[in-house]
CSV table of C-alpha atoms in Angstrom, one decimal:
chain,number,residue,atom,x,y,z
A,1,MET,CA,9.5,-18.2,41.1
A,2,ASN,CA,7.2,-20.6,41.4
A,3,LYS,CA,4.6,-18.1,40.3
A,4,LEU,CA,6.7,-17.4,37.5
A,5,LYS,CA,6.4,-20.0,36.2
A,6,GLU,CA,2.5,-19.7,36.7
A,7,TRP,CA,2.5,-16.9,35.4
A,8,LYS,CA,1.8,-16.4,31.5
A,9,ILE,CA,2.8,-14.3,28.9
A,10,TYR,CA,0.2,-14.0,25.4
A,11,GLY,CA,-1.0,-17.6,26.5
A,12,ILE,CA,3.2,-18.8,27.3
A,13,ASP,CA,4.6,-19.6,30.2
A,14,PHE,CA,6.8,-17.2,31.3
A,15,PRO,CA,9.8,-19.1,31.7
A,16,VAL,CA,9.4,-20.2,27.5
A,17,PHE,CA,8.3,-17.0,26.9
A,18,VAL,CA,11.8,-15.4,28.5
A,19,PHE,CA,14.1,-18.0,26.7
A,20,PHE,CA,12.9,-17.6,22.7
A,21,ALA,CA,12.3,-13.6,23.0
A,22,ALA,CA,15.3,-13.4,24.1
A,23,VAL,CA,17.4,-16.2,21.6
A,24,VAL,CA,14.9,-13.6,19.1
A,25,LEU,CA,16.1,-10.2,20.1
A,26,VAL,CA,20.0,-11.3,20.8
A,27,SER,CA,19.9,-12.9,17.1
A,28,CYS,CA,17.9,-9.0,15.8
A,29,TYR,CA,21.1,-6.8,17.1
A,30,LEU,CA,23.5,-10.3,15.5
A,31,GLU,CA,22.0,-9.8,12.3
A,32,ILE,CA,21.2,-13.2,12.2
A,33,VAL,CA,17.4,-13.1,11.6
A,34,PRO,CA,16.6,-13.7,7.9
A,35,ASN,CA,14.2,-11.8,6.1
A,36,GLN,CA,11.4,-14.1,5.9
A,37,LEU,CA,7.9,-14.5,7.1
A,38,ILE,CA,9.0,-16.6,9.7
A,39,GLY,CA,11.8,-14.4,10.8
A,40,ALA,CA,8.7,-11.4,10.8
A,41,VAL,CA,7.1,-14.1,13.1
A,42,ALA,CA,10.2,-14.2,15.7
A,43,ILE,CA,10.2,-10.4,15.3
A,44,MET,CA,7.3,-9.1,14.8
A,45,PHE,CA,5.0,-11.4,17.6
A,46,THR,CA,8.4,-10.6,20.0
A,47,ILE,CA,7.5,-6.2,20.3
A,48,GLY,CA,4.1,-6.7,20.1
A,49,ILE,CA,3.8,-8.9,23.1
A,50,VAL,CA,6.8,-7.3,25.9
A,51,LEU,CA,5.0,-3.5,24.5
A,52,GLY,CA,1.4,-5.5,24.9
A,53,GLU,CA,1.5,-6.6,28.1
A,54,ILE,CA,3.3,-4.0,29.2
A,55,GLY,CA,0.6,-1.7,28.2
A,56,ASP,CA,-2.2,-3.9,29.0
A,57,ARG,CA,-0.6,-3.8,32.7
A,58,ILE,CA,0.0,-0.1,33.5
A,59,PRO,CA,-3.0,1.6,35.2
A,60,ILE,CA,-5.3,4.4,33.3
A,61,TRP,CA,-3.6,4.2,30.7
A,62,ASN,CA,-4.2,0.2,29.8
A,63,THR,CA,-8.1,2.1,30.2
A,64,TYR,CA,-8.2,5.1,29.4
A,65,CYS,CA,-5.8,5.5,26.8
A,66,GLY,CA,-5.6,2.5,24.2
A,67,GLY,CA,-4.2,-0.2,26.2
A,68,GLY,CA,-1.3,-2.2,25.1
A,69,ALA,CA,-2.8,-1.1,21.2
A,70,ILE,CA,-1.4,2.6,21.9
A,71,LEU,CA,2.0,1.6,24.1
A,72,VAL,CA,3.5,-1.0,20.4
A,73,PHE,CA,2.4,1.5,17.8
A,74,LEU,CA,4.5,4.8,19.3
A,75,VAL,CA,6.9,3.1,21.0
A,76,CYS,CA,7.9,1.4,18.1
A,77,GLY,CA,7.3,4.4,15.9
A,78,LEU,CA,9.8,6.4,18.4
A,79,LEU,CA,12.6,3.3,17.8
A,80,SER,CA,11.8,3.7,13.9
A,81,HIS,CA,12.3,8.0,14.0
A,82,LEU,CA,15.2,7.3,16.3
A,83,GLU,CA,17.1,5.1,14.2
A,84,LEU,CA,17.1,2.8,17.5
A,85,LEU,CA,16.1,-0.8,15.4
A,86,PRO,CA,18.5,-2.5,14.0
A,87,GLU,CA,17.7,-3.2,9.9
A,88,VAL,CA,17.3,-6.4,9.4
A,89,VAL,CA,13.9,-4.9,12.2
A,90,LEU,CA,12.8,-2.6,9.8
A,91,LEU,CA,13.4,-5.2,6.6
A,92,ASN,CA,11.2,-7.5,8.6
A,93,ALA,CA,9.1,-4.9,9.3
A,94,GLU,CA,8.6,-3.6,5.7
A,95,GLY,CA,8.2,-7.8,4.6
A,96,TRP,CA,5.0,-8.4,7.2
A,97,MET,CA,3.7,-5.2,5.9
A,98,ASN,CA,4.5,-4.9,2.6
A,99,GLY,CA,6.0,-7.2,1.2
A,100,TYR,CA,4.9,-10.7,2.2
A,101,SER,CA,1.5,-9.3,2.1
A,102,PHE,CA,-0.4,-10.2,6.0
A,103,LEU,CA,-2.2,-7.1,6.1
A,104,ASN,CA,-3.7,-7.9,3.6
A,105,LEU,CA,-4.7,-11.5,5.1
A,106,PHE,CA,-5.1,-9.7,8.6
A,107,ILE,CA,-7.8,-7.2,6.9
A,108,ALA,CA,-9.3,-9.8,5.0
A,109,PHE,CA,-10.3,-12.4,7.3
A,110,LEU,CA,-11.6,-9.2,9.7
A,111,ILE,CA,-14.0,-8.5,7.0
A,112,VAL,CA,-14.5,-11.8,6.4
A,113,GLY,CA,-15.7,-13.3,9.4
A,114,SER,CA,-16.9,-10.2,11.0
A,115,LEU,CA,-19.3,-8.9,7.4
A,116,LEU,CA,-20.6,-13.4,7.8
A,117,GLY,CA,-21.0,-13.1,11.7
A,118,LEU,CA,-23.2,-10.3,11.9
A,119,ASP,CA,-26.8,-11.2,12.0
A,120,ARG,CA,-28.5,-10.2,8.6
A,121,ASN,CA,-31.1,-8.0,9.5
A,122,LEU,CA,-28.7,-5.6,10.9
A,123,LEU,CA,-26.4,-5.4,8.6
A,124,ILE,CA,-28.7,-4.9,6.4
A,125,LYS,CA,-30.2,-1.9,8.4
A,126,SER,CA,-26.4,-0.2,8.8
A,127,SER,CA,-25.5,-0.7,4.5
A,128,THR,CA,-28.3,1.7,4.5
A,129,LEU,CA,-27.6,4.1,6.2
A,130,TYR,CA,-23.8,4.7,6.4
A,131,ILE,CA,-23.2,5.4,3.1
A,132,PRO,CA,-24.9,9.1,4.3
A,133,ALA,CA,-23.6,8.4,8.0
A,134,ILE,CA,-20.0,9.0,5.9
A,135,LEU,CA,-21.3,11.5,3.9
A,136,ALA,CA,-22.3,14.2,7.6
A,137,SER,CA,-19.2,12.9,8.5
A,138,ILE,CA,-17.2,14.6,5.8
A,139,LEU,CA,-19.4,17.9,6.4
A,140,GLY,CA,-19.0,18.3,9.8
A,141,ALA,CA,-15.5,17.8,8.9
A,142,VAL,CA,-15.4,20.7,7.3
A,143,VAL,CA,-17.8,22.6,8.9
A,144,PHE,CA,-15.1,23.4,11.6
A,145,GLY,CA,-12.4,23.2,10.2
A,146,ILE,CA,-13.3,26.2,7.9
A,147,LEU,CA,-14.0,27.9,11.4
A,148,GLY,CA,-10.6,27.1,12.6
A,149,GLY,CA,-9.1,28.3,9.6
A,150,LEU,CA,-11.0,31.6,10.0
A,151,LEU,CA,-9.7,31.7,13.0
A,152,PHE,CA,-6.1,32.1,12.3
A,153,GLY,CA,-6.9,33.7,8.7
A,154,LEU,CA,-6.1,31.3,6.7
A,155,ASP,CA,-8.6,31.3,3.5
A,156,PRO,CA,-11.9,27.9,3.4
A,157,MET,CA,-10.9,27.0,0.1
A,158,LEU,CA,-7.5,26.8,1.2
A,159,ILE,CA,-8.6,24.4,4.3
A,160,VAL,CA,-11.2,22.3,2.4
A,161,THR,CA,-8.1,21.3,-0.8
A,162,SER,CA,-5.0,20.7,0.9
A,163,TYR,CA,-6.0,20.1,5.0
A,164,VAL,CA,-10.0,18.6,5.2
A,165,LEU,CA,-10.2,15.9,1.2
A,166,PRO,CA,-6.2,14.8,2.3
A,167,ILE,CA,-6.8,14.6,5.7
A,168,MET,CA,-11.1,12.6,5.5
A,169,GLY,CA,-9.3,10.8,1.4
A,170,GLY,CA,-8.6,7.6,2.9
A,171,GLY,CA,-5.2,7.6,3.4
A,172,ALA,CA,-1.7,8.3,1.9
A,173,GLY,CA,-1.8,5.2,-1.4
A,174,ALA,CA,-5.9,4.9,-1.9
A,175,GLY,CA,-5.9,9.3,-0.5
A,176,ALA,CA,-3.6,11.5,-0.7
A,177,ILE,CA,-1.4,10.4,-3.5
A,178,PRO,CA,-4.3,9.9,-6.5
A,179,MET,CA,-5.5,13.1,-5.2
A,180,ALA,CA,-2.2,14.7,-6.1
A,181,GLN,CA,-2.4,13.4,-9.6
A,182,VAL,CA,-6.3,14.4,-10.1
A,183,TYR,CA,-5.0,18.2,-8.5
A,184,ALA,CA,-2.7,18.1,-11.3
A,185,ASP,CA,-5.0,17.0,-14.3
A,186,VAL,CA,-7.2,19.5,-13.3
A,187,THR,CA,-4.9,23.1,-12.1
A,188,GLY,CA,-2.6,22.1,-14.5
A,189,ASN,CA,-0.2,22.9,-11.0
A,190,ASP,CA,2.8,20.3,-10.6
A,191,PRO,CA,1.3,17.9,-8.1
A,192,ALA,CA,5.4,17.3,-5.7
A,193,SER,CA,3.9,20.3,-3.2
A,194,TYR,CA,0.1,19.6,-2.8
A,195,LEU,CA,2.0,16.1,-2.4
A,196,THR,CA,4.2,17.2,0.4
A,197,PHE,CA,1.9,19.1,2.1
A,198,ALA,CA,-1.0,16.8,1.9
A,199,LEU,CA,0.8,13.5,3.6
A,200,ALA,CA,2.9,16.0,6.2
A,201,ILE,CA,-0.8,16.8,7.2
A,202,LEU,CA,-2.6,13.4,6.9
A,203,ALA,CA,0.1,12.4,9.3
A,204,VAL,CA,-0.9,14.6,12.1
A,205,GLY,CA,-4.6,13.8,11.5
A,206,ASN,CA,-4.0,9.8,11.6
A,207,ILE,CA,-2.1,10.3,15.1
A,208,VAL,CA,-4.9,13.2,16.4
A,209,SER,CA,-7.5,10.0,15.0
A,210,VAL,CA,-6.1,7.7,17.5
A,211,ALA,CA,-5.7,10.3,20.0
A,212,PHE,CA,-9.5,10.8,19.5
A,213,ALA,CA,-10.7,6.9,19.6
A,214,ALA,CA,-8.4,6.3,23.0
A,215,LEU,CA,-10.8,9.1,23.4
A,216,LEU,CA,-13.9,8.1,22.8
A,217,ASN,CA,-13.3,4.7,24.4
A,218,THR,CA,-12.4,6.4,27.9
A,219,LEU,CA,-16.2,8.9,26.9
A,220,GLY,CA,-17.9,5.7,26.7
A,221,ILE,CA,-16.6,4.4,29.5
A,222,LEU,CA,-17.6,7.4,31.8
A,223,VAL,CA,-21.0,7.6,29.6
A,224,PRO,CA,-22.0,4.0,28.7
A,225,LYS,CA,-25.5,5.2,27.6
A,226,LEU,CA,-23.7,6.8,24.3
A,227,SER,CA,-21.3,3.2,23.4
A,228,GLY,CA,-23.0,0.0,22.2
A,229,ASN,CA,-19.3,-2.2,24.0
A,230,GLY,CA,-18.6,-2.7,19.9
A,231,ASP,CA,-22.4,-2.5,18.3
A,232,LEU,CA,-22.6,0.0,15.7
A,233,VAL,CA,-26.5,-0.5,15.1
A,234,ARG,CA,-28.9,-0.3,18.4
A,235,ASP,CA,-31.0,-3.0,19.2
A,236,LYS,CA,-32.6,-4.6,21.1
A,237,ASN,CA,-32.8,-7.9,20.6
A,238,LYS,CA,-28.4,-8.3,19.3
A,239,LYS,CA,-28.0,-10.0,22.7
A,240,LEU,CA,-30.4,-12.9,21.2
A,241,VAL,CA,-28.6,-13.0,18.1
A,242,GLU,CA,-25.1,-13.2,19.4
A,243,GLU,CA,-26.5,-16.1,21.5
A,244,LYS,CA,-27.4,-17.8,18.4
A,245,ASN,CA,-24.5,-17.8,16.9
A,246,ASP,CA,-22.3,-18.4,19.5
A,247,ASN,CA,-24.5,-21.9,20.3
A,248,VAL,CA,-22.7,-23.2,17.0
A,249,LYS,CA,-20.2,-25.5,17.3
A,250,VAL,CA,-16.6,-24.8,15.6
A,251,THR,CA,-14.4,-27.6,14.3
A,252,ILE,CA,-11.0,-27.2,13.1
A,253,ASP,CA,-12.5,-28.7,9.9
A,254,ASP,CA,-15.1,-25.2,10.1
A,255,ILE,CA,-12.0,-22.9,10.7
A,256,GLY,CA,-9.9,-24.7,7.9
A,257,ALA,CA,-13.0,-23.7,5.6
A,258,GLY,CA,-12.8,-19.9,7.2
A,259,ILE,CA,-9.4,-20.0,5.9
A,260,PHE,CA,-10.0,-21.2,2.7
A,261,LEU,CA,-13.5,-18.6,2.4
A,262,THR,CA,-10.9,-15.8,3.0
A,263,GLY,CA,-9.2,-16.8,0.7
A,264,GLY,CA,-12.0,-17.6,-2.1
A,265,PHE,CA,-13.7,-14.0,-1.3
A,266,PHE,CA,-9.6,-12.5,-1.6
A,267,VAL,CA,-9.8,-13.5,-5.5
A,268,LEU,CA,-12.6,-13.3,-6.1
A,269,SER,CA,-12.4,-9.4,-5.6
A,270,GLN,CA,-9.1,-9.3,-7.3
A,271,LEU,CA,-10.8,-10.4,-9.9
A,272,PHE,CA,-13.4,-7.4,-10.0
A,273,ALA,CA,-11.4,-4.9,-9.3
A,274,LYS,CA,-9.0,-6.2,-12.2
A,275,GLU,CA,-10.2,-7.7,-14.6
A,276,ILE,CA,-13.8,-7.8,-14.7
A,277,LEU,CA,-15.1,-4.0,-13.6
A,278,PRO,CA,-11.9,-2.3,-12.6
A,279,SER,CA,-13.8,1.0,-12.2
A,280,ILE,CA,-17.3,2.7,-12.3
A,281,ALA,CA,-17.8,6.3,-13.7
A,282,GLY,CA,-14.4,6.4,-14.0
A,283,VAL,CA,-13.7,5.5,-10.8
A,284,SER,CA,-11.3,2.6,-9.5
A,285,ILE,CA,-13.0,0.3,-7.3
A,286,PRO,CA,-10.2,-1.3,-4.9
A,287,ASN,CA,-10.2,-4.7,-4.2
A,288,PHE,CA,-11.3,-5.1,-0.3
A,289,ALA,CA,-14.3,-3.0,-1.6
A,290,TYR,CA,-14.9,-5.8,-3.4
A,291,LEU,CA,-14.4,-7.8,-0.6
A,292,ILE,CA,-17.0,-6.0,2.0
A,293,ILE,CA,-19.9,-6.2,-0.8
A,294,PHE,CA,-19.6,-9.8,-1.4
A,295,ALA,CA,-19.0,-11.4,1.7
A,296,ALA,CA,-22.0,-8.8,3.0
A,297,LEU,CA,-24.0,-10.2,0.4
A,298,ALA,CA,-23.1,-13.7,0.7
A,299,ASN,CA,-25.0,-13.0,3.9
A,300,VAL,CA,-27.6,-11.0,2.9
A,301,PHE,CA,-28.8,-14.3,0.6
A,302,ASN,CA,-27.9,-16.6,3.0
A,303,LEU,CA,-25.4,-18.3,0.4
A,304,ILE,CA,-22.8,-19.7,3.3
A,305,PRO,CA,-24.1,-22.4,5.4
A,306,GLU,CA,-23.4,-21.9,9.4
A,307,HIS,CA,-21.2,-23.6,10.3
A,308,LEU,CA,-18.5,-22.1,7.4
A,309,LYS,CA,-19.8,-18.3,9.0
A,310,ALA,CA,-18.9,-19.9,12.5
A,311,GLY,CA,-15.7,-21.0,11.7
A,312,ALA,CA,-14.3,-17.6,9.2
A,313,GLN,CA,-15.4,-15.6,13.1
A,314,GLN,CA,-13.2,-17.6,14.7
A,315,CYS,CA,-10.8,-17.1,12.1
A,316,GLN,CA,-11.7,-12.8,12.4
A,317,LYS,CA,-11.6,-13.2,16.7
A,318,PHE,CA,-8.5,-14.7,16.7
A,319,CYS,CA,-6.3,-11.9,14.4
A,320,ALA,CA,-9.5,-9.2,16.3
A,321,ASN,CA,-7.7,-10.7,19.7
A,322,LYS,CA,-4.7,-12.5,19.6
A,323,LEU,CA,-2.5,-9.8,15.8
A,324,VAL,CA,-4.0,-6.3,17.1
A,325,TRP,CA,-0.4,-6.1,18.6
A,326,ILE,CA,1.6,-7.5,16.5
A,327,GLN,CA,0.1,-5.1,12.8
A,328,MET,CA,0.6,-2.5,15.5
A,329,VAL,CA,4.4,-3.3,15.5
A,330,GLY,CA,4.4,-2.7,11.6
A,331,VAL,CA,2.1,-0.4,11.4
A,332,GLY,CA,4.0,2.3,14.3
A,333,ILE,CA,7.4,1.3,11.9
A,334,ILE,CA,6.4,1.7,9.1
A,335,MET,CA,3.1,3.8,8.4
A,336,ILE,CA,3.9,6.5,10.2
A,337,ASP,CA,6.6,9.1,9.8
A,338,PHE,CA,7.3,11.5,13.0
A,339,SER,CA,9.4,13.8,11.0
A,340,GLN,CA,7.1,14.7,8.0
A,341,MET,CA,4.8,15.2,10.9
A,342,LEU,CA,7.1,17.3,12.6
A,343,GLU,CA,7.4,19.7,9.4
A,344,VAL,CA,3.3,20.8,10.0
A,345,MET,CA,3.5,21.0,13.4
A,346,SER,CA,2.8,24.2,13.6
A,347,VAL,CA,0.2,26.0,16.6
A,348,ALA,CA,-2.6,27.1,13.9
A,349,ASN,CA,-1.8,23.6,11.6
A,350,LEU,CA,-2.4,21.3,15.2
A,351,ILE,CA,-5.1,23.4,16.0
A,352,VAL,CA,-6.9,23.2,13.4
A,353,VAL,CA,-6.8,19.6,11.9
A,354,ILE,CA,-8.1,18.2,15.8
A,355,LEU,CA,-10.8,20.6,14.6
A,356,ILE,CA,-11.3,19.1,11.1
A,357,VAL,CA,-10.6,15.4,12.8
A,358,LEU,CA,-13.8,17.2,16.0
A,359,GLY,CA,-16.0,18.0,13.2
A,360,ALA,CA,-15.6,14.2,11.5
A,361,CYS,CA,-16.7,13.2,15.1
A,362,VAL,CA,-19.3,14.9,15.4
A,363,GLY,CA,-21.0,14.7,11.8
A,364,SER,CA,-21.3,11.1,12.3
A,365,ALA,CA,-21.9,11.2,16.1
A,366,LEU,CA,-25.0,12.9,16.0
A,367,PHE,CA,-26.2,11.7,12.1
A,368,GLY,CA,-25.8,7.8,13.3
A,369,TRP,CA,-28.1,8.8,17.0
A,370,ILE,CA,-30.4,9.7,14.8
A,371,VAL,CA,-30.8,6.8,12.3
A,372,GLY,CA,-30.1,4.6,14.8
A,373,PHE,CA,-26.2,3.4,15.3
A,374,TRP,CA,-24.9,4.5,18.9
A,375,PRO,CA,-22.8,7.9,18.6
A,376,ILE,CA,-19.6,6.4,19.8
A,377,GLU,CA,-18.7,3.7,17.2
A,378,SER,CA,-21.0,5.5,14.6
A,379,ALA,CA,-18.2,8.6,15.6
A,380,ILE,CA,-14.8,5.9,15.3
A,381,THR,CA,-16.0,4.6,12.1
A,382,ALA,CA,-17.6,6.6,9.8
A,383,GLY,CA,-15.5,9.1,11.4
A,384,LEU,CA,-11.9,8.5,12.5
A,385,CYS,CA,-11.2,6.0,9.6
A,386,MET,CA,-12.1,8.4,6.9
A,387,ALA,CA,-9.8,10.5,8.9
A,388,ASN,CA,-6.9,8.8,9.5
A,389,MET,CA,-4.2,7.1,7.0
A,390,GLY,CA,-6.1,3.6,5.4
A,391,GLY,CA,-6.0,0.1,5.9
A,392,ALA,CA,-3.2,0.7,8.8
A,393,GLY,CA,-4.4,3.6,10.3
A,394,ASP,CA,-8.3,1.9,11.1
A,395,LEU,CA,-6.0,-0.8,12.7
A,396,ALA,CA,-4.6,2.0,15.2
A,397,VAL,CA,-7.5,3.7,15.7
A,398,LEU,CA,-10.0,0.7,16.5
A,399,GLY,CA,-7.3,-0.8,18.1
A,400,ALA,CA,-7.0,2.4,20.1
A,401,SER,CA,-10.6,2.0,20.9
A,402,LYS,CA,-10.6,-1.7,21.3
A,403,ARG,CA,-13.0,-1.9,18.8
A,404,MET,CA,-11.7,-4.2,16.6
A,405,SER,CA,-14.5,-5.8,15.1
A,406,LEU,CA,-15.9,-2.6,13.3
A,407,ILE,CA,-13.1,-3.6,11.1
A,408,SER,CA,-15.7,-4.1,8.2
A,409,TYR,CA,-17.3,-0.9,8.0
A,410,ALA,CA,-14.0,1.2,8.8
A,411,GLN,CA,-12.8,-1.0,5.7
A,412,ILE,CA,-15.7,0.8,3.7
A,413,SER,CA,-15.3,4.1,5.2
A,414,SER,CA,-11.1,3.7,4.0
A,415,ARG,CA,-12.4,2.4,0.9
A,416,ILE,CA,-15.7,4.0,-0.3
A,417,GLY,CA,-16.0,6.7,1.4
A,418,GLY,CA,-11.6,7.3,-0.2
A,419,ALA,CA,-13.3,6.9,-3.9
A,420,ILE,CA,-16.6,9.4,-2.2
A,421,ILE,CA,-13.8,12.4,-1.6
A,422,LEU,CA,-12.0,11.4,-4.9
A,423,LEU,CA,-14.9,12.2,-6.2
A,424,ILE,CA,-15.5,15.2,-4.1
A,425,ALA,CA,-11.1,16.5,-5.0
A,426,SER,CA,-12.4,16.8,-8.6
A,427,MET,CA,-15.1,18.5,-8.5
A,428,VAL,CA,-13.8,20.7,-6.3
A,429,PHE,CA,-10.4,21.5,-8.4
A,430,SER,CA,-12.0,21.9,-11.5
A,431,ILE,CA,-14.6,24.7,-9.7
A,432,PHE,CA,-11.4,26.6,-7.7
């Protein structure tokens, strides 16, 4: 009994957690938890902590299969698919991810904190080479995808238009849906049939990407010379940079300032995305793309004092370390559709999708190694984060690979990489 009292879950004393978790779960089945942010906090934390702690304690799974983050993602997705969750859980999960837009806040904290916390020289070096790594990822996906299609007698152009482009397009809302509209505008055909298949293929690609993320994490453990353990750029001086940042004393005021900075950067990005420069050459620029640009420029030109950067970093570390399980609850319940995935789960389609994702990894890893990136980190960010379902997919991939610190590069893949795919799609549809 004394050991139970000393045991902590998520930093909470075991008896305290069990009491409140029981209260929340009973209230869920009585359908009395309010559909508000505070209700979502209670539900999401309870489910996420329980499943996350279990996943991080299962031998082999916790080291080689993504640990708690992946268990939360899969169990919540399966419970939602089997309709075993109370309505109040579904409503609050929907509110957490979309209605209250906590996902935007979570991603914004991760982007601003990670970009302001990067050594500026490393940031400059990685940024100039990262877009070409994305292009190498796309090329690898096309080559491997066409080879897979030839195995089953599928037309190469069908593979490119209906498999590669949706998978590599940055998700559903920013990728498959606008791509279907581009398809309709260019070809004059009904976008509905294209979109239905594209979303199903994208769902399969997302699951495959998450599985590959866990495998790449395992590969990094088995072959350490391929992994930067969460760092994209191979740099001998990085340890000195980390030690310098760790010596900055962070106060409560700095953390408050970091929260304000994140909100300020987000609204500035929204201003540009909605009013000042919403599109370039006919391609709409999303707010997160601007957020990446402005936070990176602020770091490159030393516009933010070091103590404020450290405060933003603390916010980022809290999200990356303490909120991943909680976000995975929403991702599993809201963002993954097992029914849609099963509709196209033929052997041929599955193999083609696996080869496309593999090609994205190989292309980005090879290019990354040549230009000075760690192959595994390059494959995860420029490869898998191109092949998943956008922002939520990024969280699933980075959670499975245990590399949440790479969120900024993941968002570049999802946002800017997605815009590149739309440009390619418009050209491909018009030609073929």
